[in-house]
XYZ file of C-alpha atoms in Angstrom:
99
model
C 1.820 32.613 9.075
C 4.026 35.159 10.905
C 2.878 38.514 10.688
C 5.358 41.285 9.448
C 7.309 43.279 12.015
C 6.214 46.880 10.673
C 2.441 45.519 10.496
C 1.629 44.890 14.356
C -0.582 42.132 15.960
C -3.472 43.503 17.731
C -3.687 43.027 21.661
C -5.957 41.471 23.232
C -7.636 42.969 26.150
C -7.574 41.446 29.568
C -10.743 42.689 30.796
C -12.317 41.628 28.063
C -11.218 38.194 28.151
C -11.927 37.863 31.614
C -15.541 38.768 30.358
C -15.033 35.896 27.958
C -14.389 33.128 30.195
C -17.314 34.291 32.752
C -19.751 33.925 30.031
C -18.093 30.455 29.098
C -18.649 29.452 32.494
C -21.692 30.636 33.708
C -23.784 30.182 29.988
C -25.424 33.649 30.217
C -23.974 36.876 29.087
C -26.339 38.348 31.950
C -24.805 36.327 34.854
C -21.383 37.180 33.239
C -22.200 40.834 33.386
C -22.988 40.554 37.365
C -20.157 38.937 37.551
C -18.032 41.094 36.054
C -20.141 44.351 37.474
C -20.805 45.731 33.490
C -24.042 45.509 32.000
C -25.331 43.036 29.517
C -25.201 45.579 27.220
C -20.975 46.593 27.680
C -20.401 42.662 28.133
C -21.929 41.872 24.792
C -20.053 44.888 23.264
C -17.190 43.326 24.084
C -18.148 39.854 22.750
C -18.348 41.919 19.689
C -14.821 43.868 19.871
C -13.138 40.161 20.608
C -14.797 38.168 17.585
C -13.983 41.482 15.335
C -10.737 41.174 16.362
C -10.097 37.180 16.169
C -12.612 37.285 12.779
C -14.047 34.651 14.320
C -17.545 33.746 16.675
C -16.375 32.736 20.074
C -20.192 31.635 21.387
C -23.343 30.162 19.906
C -26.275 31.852 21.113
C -29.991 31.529 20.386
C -32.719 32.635 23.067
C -32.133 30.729 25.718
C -28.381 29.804 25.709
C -25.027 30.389 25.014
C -22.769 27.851 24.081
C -19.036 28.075 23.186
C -18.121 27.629 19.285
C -14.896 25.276 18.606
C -12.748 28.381 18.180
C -14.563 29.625 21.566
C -13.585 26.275 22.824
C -9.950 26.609 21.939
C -9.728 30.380 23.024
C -10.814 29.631 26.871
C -7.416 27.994 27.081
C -5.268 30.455 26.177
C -7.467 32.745 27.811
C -6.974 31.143 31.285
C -3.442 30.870 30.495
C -3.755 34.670 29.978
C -5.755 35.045 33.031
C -3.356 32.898 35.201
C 0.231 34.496 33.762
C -1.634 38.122 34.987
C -2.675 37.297 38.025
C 1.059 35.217 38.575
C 2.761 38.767 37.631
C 0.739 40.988 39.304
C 1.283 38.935 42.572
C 4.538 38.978 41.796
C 5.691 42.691 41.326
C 2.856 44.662 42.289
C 1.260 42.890 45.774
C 4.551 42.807 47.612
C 4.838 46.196 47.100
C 1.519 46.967 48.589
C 1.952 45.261 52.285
């Protein structure tokens, strides 16, 4: 269902779904947060801003693991993609400018 034009989508934050897929691919929220440099605490706040905005759990977690739901599953896709157009762009229009 298309959204209406006067009624916009929200945005979804690059940071935070960089934070995403290094939880997805290390299995720990705290391992994420290292890599990341946030604390567990900021990385699972924004865990929390992402699945309030999608309406939707991205991970599984109980006390020892993390584990990516089916939506999770299907979000780390288009989150790479997301990841990968960024970094394409940025390397594109901003490094040449810098050397």
């Amino acid at each position: 269902m298309n959204a209406p034009l006067n009624h916009p989508l929200p945005l979804l934050d690059l940071d935070v779904l960089r934070t995403f897929v290094a939880i997805a691919e290390t299995g720990s929220f705290t391992t994420a947060a290292n890599a990341v440099f946030r604390t567990p605490s900021a990385v699972s706040m924004q865990i929390k801003k992402l699945e309030d905005i999608l309406g939707r759990s991205v991970f599984a977690r109980d006390a020892r693991s993390v584990t990516l739901t089916t939506d999770g599953e299907m979000l780390l896709g288009y989150a790479r993609r997301l990841l990968s157009i960024n970094r394409e762009v940025v390397s594109k229009f901003i490094i040449p400018d810098i050397v």
